[in-house]
Structures are given as structure tokens and as C-alpha cells.
């Protein structure tokens, strides 16, 4: 099949398919007119690549894992594959921990900023009340509830 047909069937773009080919994930054959032609199994290969990308694997790991796939994201225990998958999981775990730490810092920063804003707002209201004399003090013409 031609690249346009493969793109349509897999929901990708021709540009992305060329990228997969350039990175060694997908193979094509050239016709006499120079057009790319893909074997029937290319559709399944592209779906597998997309599933592995969705799992967080970089193309360098997918290149290693792809020959050991049986369809979708099912991977056979070929030599080195489990180690590559575990290493990628550890890298994702580290990134997740770093993101959790960054989120905690951001939450503390937001809380401190909100507290500062409320403090300034309260300070501003108090200063405004003093300047206009609109406080709830006893003026001698009413009772303790405020001016009459």
C-alpha cells in the first residue's frame, strides 16, 4: 500500500510515517516511480509503534522492542527487552517523583501568595476605614453597636 493509504488506515500523517521510517521503526520499499510502498503488516506495525509511544517508550527503546512484539503492545521476553522496559519505567518513576515535588512547591507558593494577597487586602481595608472614619467605634451618640 502507498503511504497515504497507510496514514489513512492508521490515523497518522504521512510525515509521521516518514519519521518512523527515518528512525528505523518502519520499512518501506520504493516503487519504480519513487513512491513508498508498505507491506500488509505495516498497518499493525504502526499501531504497535503508537501503543508503545503511548506507554512512554522513546523511539530508541521501541526500535529494540519492536522485533519482539506480537501485536499491539504485547512484547515477548527477547534478550535485553525486559531490562530496557524496566529502565524506562524507572526513568518514568523518577520523572513522576520530580513532577510531584514541583507540584508541591507550586502549591506552597500559591498558598503563600494567596495568604499575602489576603493580608494586603485586609491591611488596605483597615487603612481605608481609618482614613474615612467608617469604623464601628462608639461615638457617644448611640450604643456599642456603632454610629447611629
PDB file of N, CA and C in Angstrom, residues 24-71:
ATOM      1  N   UNK A  24      14.047   4.138  11.802  1.00  0.00           N
ATOM      2  CA  UNK A  24      14.244   2.693  11.739  1.00  0.00           C
ATOM      3  C   UNK A  24      13.118   1.867  12.330  1.00  0.00           C
ATOM      4  N   UNK A  25      11.977   2.466  12.553  1.00  0.00           N
ATOM      5  CA  UNK A  25      10.850   1.740  13.133  1.00  0.00           C
ATOM      6  C   UNK A  25       9.963   1.096  12.072  1.00  0.00           C
ATOM      7  N   UNK A  26       9.982   1.635  10.879  1.00  0.00           N
ATOM      8  CA  UNK A  26       9.092   1.194   9.813  1.00  0.00           C
ATOM      9  C   UNK A  26       9.898   1.071   8.529  1.00  0.00           C
ATOM     10  N   UNK A  27       9.570   0.065   7.741  1.00  0.00           N
ATOM     11  CA  UNK A  27      10.285  -0.139   6.464  1.00  0.00           C
ATOM     12  C   UNK A  27       9.328   0.017   5.293  1.00  0.00           C
ATOM     13  N   UNK A  28       9.850   0.577   4.244  1.00  0.00           N
ATOM     14  CA  UNK A  28       9.086   0.678   3.008  1.00  0.00           C
ATOM     15  C   UNK A  28       9.970   0.229   1.861  1.00  0.00           C
ATOM     16  N   UNK A  29       9.325   0.015   0.742  1.00  0.00           N
ATOM     17  CA  UNK A  29      10.025  -0.314  -0.489  1.00  0.00           C
ATOM     18  C   UNK A  29       9.713   0.804  -1.473  1.00  0.00           C
ATOM     19  N   UNK A  30      10.645   1.093  -2.341  1.00  0.00           N
ATOM     20  CA  UNK A  30      10.408   2.126  -3.353  1.00  0.00           C
ATOM     21  C   UNK A  30       9.941   1.484  -4.648  1.00  0.00           C
ATOM     22  N   UNK A  31       8.897   2.040  -5.178  1.00  0.00           N
ATOM     23  CA  UNK A  31       8.421   1.598  -6.479  1.00  0.00           C
ATOM     24  C   UNK A  31       9.285   2.235  -7.560  1.00  0.00           C
ATOM     25  N   UNK A  32       9.087   1.840  -8.767  1.00  0.00           N
ATOM     26  CA  UNK A  32       9.857   2.384  -9.892  1.00  0.00           C
ATOM     27  C   UNK A  32       9.667   3.893 -10.015  1.00  0.00           C
ATOM     28  N   UNK A  33       8.498   4.376  -9.644  1.00  0.00           N
ATOM     29  CA  UNK A  33       8.233   5.813  -9.730  1.00  0.00           C
ATOM     30  C   UNK A  33       8.729   6.581  -8.494  1.00  0.00           C
ATOM     31  N   UNK A  34       9.359   5.871  -7.546  1.00  0.00           N
ATOM     32  CA  UNK A  34       9.905   6.504  -6.350  1.00  0.00           C
ATOM     33  C   UNK A  34       8.951   6.554  -5.168  1.00  0.00           C
ATOM     34  N   UNK A  35       7.713   6.160  -5.356  1.00  0.00           N
ATOM     35  CA  UNK A  35       6.740   6.183  -4.275  1.00  0.00           C
ATOM     36  C   UNK A  35       7.067   5.121  -3.244  1.00  0.00           C
ATOM     37  N   UNK A  36       6.781   5.440  -1.985  1.00  0.00           N
ATOM     38  CA  UNK A  36       6.941   4.460  -0.921  1.00  0.00           C
ATOM     39  C   UNK A  36       5.795   3.459  -0.978  1.00  0.00           C
ATOM     40  N   UNK A  37       6.134   2.202  -0.764  1.00  0.00           N
ATOM     41  CA  UNK A  37       5.145   1.143  -0.719  1.00  0.00           C
ATOM     42  C   UNK A  37       5.398   0.337   0.549  1.00  0.00           C
ATOM     43  N   UNK A  38       4.328   0.017   1.262  1.00  0.00           N
ATOM     44  CA  UNK A  38       4.437  -0.701   2.531  1.00  0.00           C
ATOM     45  C   UNK A  38       3.785  -2.066   2.425  1.00  0.00           C
ATOM     46  N   UNK A  39       4.354  -3.038   3.115  1.00  0.00           N
ATOM     47  CA  UNK A  39       3.790  -4.380   3.162  1.00  0.00           C
ATOM     48  C   UNK A  39       2.486  -4.372   3.960  1.00  0.00           C
ATOM     49  N   UNK A  40       1.751  -5.458   3.866  1.00  0.00           N
ATOM     50  CA  UNK A  40       0.467  -5.573   4.553  1.00  0.00           C
ATOM     51  C   UNK A  40       0.609  -5.468   6.071  1.00  0.00           C
ATOM     52  N   UNK A  41       1.742  -5.917   6.627  1.00  0.00           N
ATOM     53  CA  UNK A  41       1.912  -5.881   8.078  1.00  0.00           C
ATOM     54  C   UNK A  41       2.293  -4.489   8.603  1.00  0.00           C
ATOM     55  N   UNK A  42       2.496  -3.530   7.726  1.00  0.00           N
ATOM     56  CA  UNK A  42       2.887  -2.184   8.158  1.00  0.00           C
ATOM     57  C   UNK A  42       1.805  -1.525   9.011  1.00  0.00           C
ATOM     58  N   UNK A  43       0.564  -1.794   8.704  1.00  0.00           N
ATOM     59  CA  UNK A  43      -0.534  -1.211   9.479  1.00  0.00           C
ATOM     60  C   UNK A  43      -0.446  -1.653  10.942  1.00  0.00           C
ATOM     61  N   UNK A  44      -0.227  -2.938  11.173  1.00  0.00           N
ATOM     62  CA  UNK A  44      -0.089  -3.451  12.541  1.00  0.00           C
ATOM     63  C   UNK A  44       1.176  -2.897  13.200  1.00  0.00           C
ATOM     64  N   UNK A  45       2.229  -2.771  12.426  1.00  0.00           N
ATOM     65  CA  UNK A  45       3.485  -2.215  12.960  1.00  0.00           C
ATOM     66  C   UNK A  45       3.276  -0.786  13.443  1.00  0.00           C
ATOM     67  N   UNK A  46       2.579   0.015  12.657  1.00  0.00           N
ATOM     68  CA  UNK A  46       2.322   1.413  13.056  1.00  0.00           C
ATOM     69  C   UNK A  46       1.460   1.443  14.312  1.00  0.00           C
ATOM     70  N   UNK A  47       0.468   0.610  14.402  1.00  0.00           N
ATOM     71  CA  UNK A  47      -0.382   0.567  15.603  1.00  0.00           C
ATOM     72  C   UNK A  47       0.440   0.158  16.834  1.00  0.00           C
ATOM     73  N   UNK A  48       1.354  -0.765  16.653  1.00  0.00           N
ATOM     74  CA  UNK A  48       2.231  -1.191  17.748  1.00  0.00           C
ATOM     75  C   UNK A  48       3.153  -0.049  18.166  1.00  0.00           C
ATOM     76  N   UNK A  49       3.723   0.632  17.202  1.00  0.00           N
ATOM     77  CA  UNK A  49       4.589   1.788  17.497  1.00  0.00           C
ATOM     78  C   UNK A  49       3.813   2.818  18.304  1.00  0.00           C
ATOM     79  N   UNK A  50       2.613   3.115  17.875  1.00  0.00           N
ATOM     80  CA  UNK A  50       1.788   4.118  18.574  1.00  0.00           C
ATOM     81  C   UNK A  50       1.449   3.669  19.994  1.00  0.00           C
ATOM     82  N   UNK A  51       1.166   2.381  20.176  1.00  0.00           N
ATOM     83  CA  UNK A  51       0.863   1.857  21.516  1.00  0.00           C
ATOM     84  C   UNK A  51       2.085   1.962  22.418  1.00  0.00           C
ATOM     85  N   UNK A  52       3.255   1.642  21.885  1.00  0.00           N
ATOM     86  CA  UNK A  52       4.482   1.714  22.683  1.00  0.00           C
ATOM     87  C   UNK A  52       4.853   3.171  22.999  1.00  0.00           C
ATOM     88  N   UNK A  53       4.610   4.073  22.053  1.00  0.00           N
ATOM     89  CA  UNK A  53       4.828   5.503  22.327  1.00  0.00           C
ATOM     90  C   UNK A  53       3.879   5.978  23.431  1.00  0.00           C
ATOM     91  N   UNK A  54       2.630   5.520  23.363  1.00  0.00           N
ATOM     92  CA  UNK A  54       1.646   5.899  24.388  1.00  0.00           C
ATOM     93  C   UNK A  54       2.045   5.370  25.760  1.00  0.00           C
ATOM     94  N   UNK A  55       2.791   4.266  25.784  1.00  0.00           N
ATOM     95  CA  UNK A  55       3.273   3.700  27.051  1.00  0.00           C
ATOM     96  C   UNK A  55       4.483   4.460  27.579  1.00  0.00           C
ATOM     97  N   UNK A  56       4.921   5.465  26.832  1.00  0.00           N
ATOM     98  CA  UNK A  56       6.025   6.296  27.303  1.00  0.00           C
ATOM     99  C   UNK A  56       7.396   5.868  26.825  1.00  0.00           C
ATOM    100  N   UNK A  57       7.458   4.945  25.891  1.00  0.00           N
ATOM    101  CA  UNK A  57       8.755   4.488  25.407  1.00  0.00           C
ATOM    102  C   UNK A  57       9.295   5.427  24.337  1.00  0.00           C
ATOM    103  N   UNK A  58      10.559   5.771  24.417  1.00  0.00           N
ATOM    104  CA  UNK A  58      11.157   6.578  23.347  1.00  0.00           C
ATOM    105  C   UNK A  58      11.446   5.699  22.133  1.00  0.00           C
ATOM    106  N   UNK A  59      11.640   6.313  20.989  1.00  0.00           N
ATOM    107  CA  UNK A  59      11.840   5.545  19.762  1.00  0.00           C
ATOM    108  C   UNK A  59      13.075   4.650  19.828  1.00  0.00           C
ATOM    109  N   UNK A  60      14.115   5.054  20.544  1.00  0.00           N
ATOM    110  CA  UNK A  60      15.311   4.203  20.634  1.00  0.00           C
ATOM    111  C   UNK A  60      14.988   2.891  21.340  1.00  0.00           C
ATOM    112  N   UNK A  61      14.109   2.918  22.335  1.00  0.00           N
ATOM    113  CA  UNK A  61      13.705   1.687  23.024  1.00  0.00           C
ATOM    114  C   UNK A  61      12.718   0.909  22.150  1.00  0.00           C
ATOM    115  N   UNK A  62      11.827   1.619  21.486  1.00  0.00           N
ATOM    116  CA  UNK A  62      10.869   0.945  20.609  1.00  0.00           C
ATOM    117  C   UNK A  62      11.605   0.190  19.509  1.00  0.00           C
ATOM    118  N   UNK A  63      12.670   0.780  18.993  1.00  0.00           N
ATOM    119  CA  UNK A  63      13.462   0.121  17.951  1.00  0.00           C
ATOM    120  C   UNK A  63      13.997  -1.230  18.459  1.00  0.00           C
ATOM    121  N   UNK A  64      14.355  -1.284  19.737  1.00  0.00           N
ATOM    122  CA  UNK A  64      14.863  -2.516  20.332  1.00  0.00           C
ATOM    123  C   UNK A  64      13.723  -3.505  20.606  1.00  0.00           C
ATOM    124  N   UNK A  65      12.578  -2.985  21.040  1.00  0.00           N
ATOM    125  CA  UNK A  65      11.457  -3.822  21.462  1.00  0.00           C
ATOM    126  C   UNK A  65      10.613  -4.304  20.282  1.00  0.00           C
ATOM    127  N   UNK A  66      10.494  -3.501  19.254  1.00  0.00           N
ATOM    128  CA  UNK A  66       9.581  -3.778  18.138  1.00  0.00           C
ATOM    129  C   UNK A  66       9.735  -5.170  17.523  1.00  0.00           C
ATOM    130  N   UNK A  67      10.942  -5.662  17.297  1.00  0.00           N
ATOM    131  CA  UNK A  67      11.054  -7.011  16.724  1.00  0.00           C
ATOM    132  C   UNK A  67      10.502  -8.105  17.642  1.00  0.00           C
ATOM    133  N   UNK A  68      10.295  -7.797  18.905  1.00  0.00           N
ATOM    134  CA  UNK A  68       9.816  -8.783  19.875  1.00  0.00           C
ATOM    135  C   UNK A  68       8.325  -8.653  20.154  1.00  0.00           C
ATOM    136  N   UNK A  69       7.619  -7.828  19.385  1.00  0.00           N
ATOM    137  CA  UNK A  69       6.183  -7.650  19.618  1.00  0.00           C
ATOM    138  C   UNK A  69       5.386  -8.655  18.824  1.00  0.00           C
ATOM    139  N   UNK A  70       4.212  -8.961  19.349  1.00  0.00           N
ATOM    140  CA  UNK A  70       3.329  -9.921  18.683  1.00  0.00           C
ATOM    141  C   UNK A  70       2.037  -9.271  18.229  1.00  0.00           C
ATOM    142  N   UNK A  71       1.938  -7.976  18.374  1.00  0.00           N
ATOM    143  CA  UNK A  71       0.726  -7.247  18.022  1.00  0.00           C
ATOM    144  C   UNK A  71       0.308  -6.385  19.186  1.00  0.00           C
TER     145      UNK A  71
END
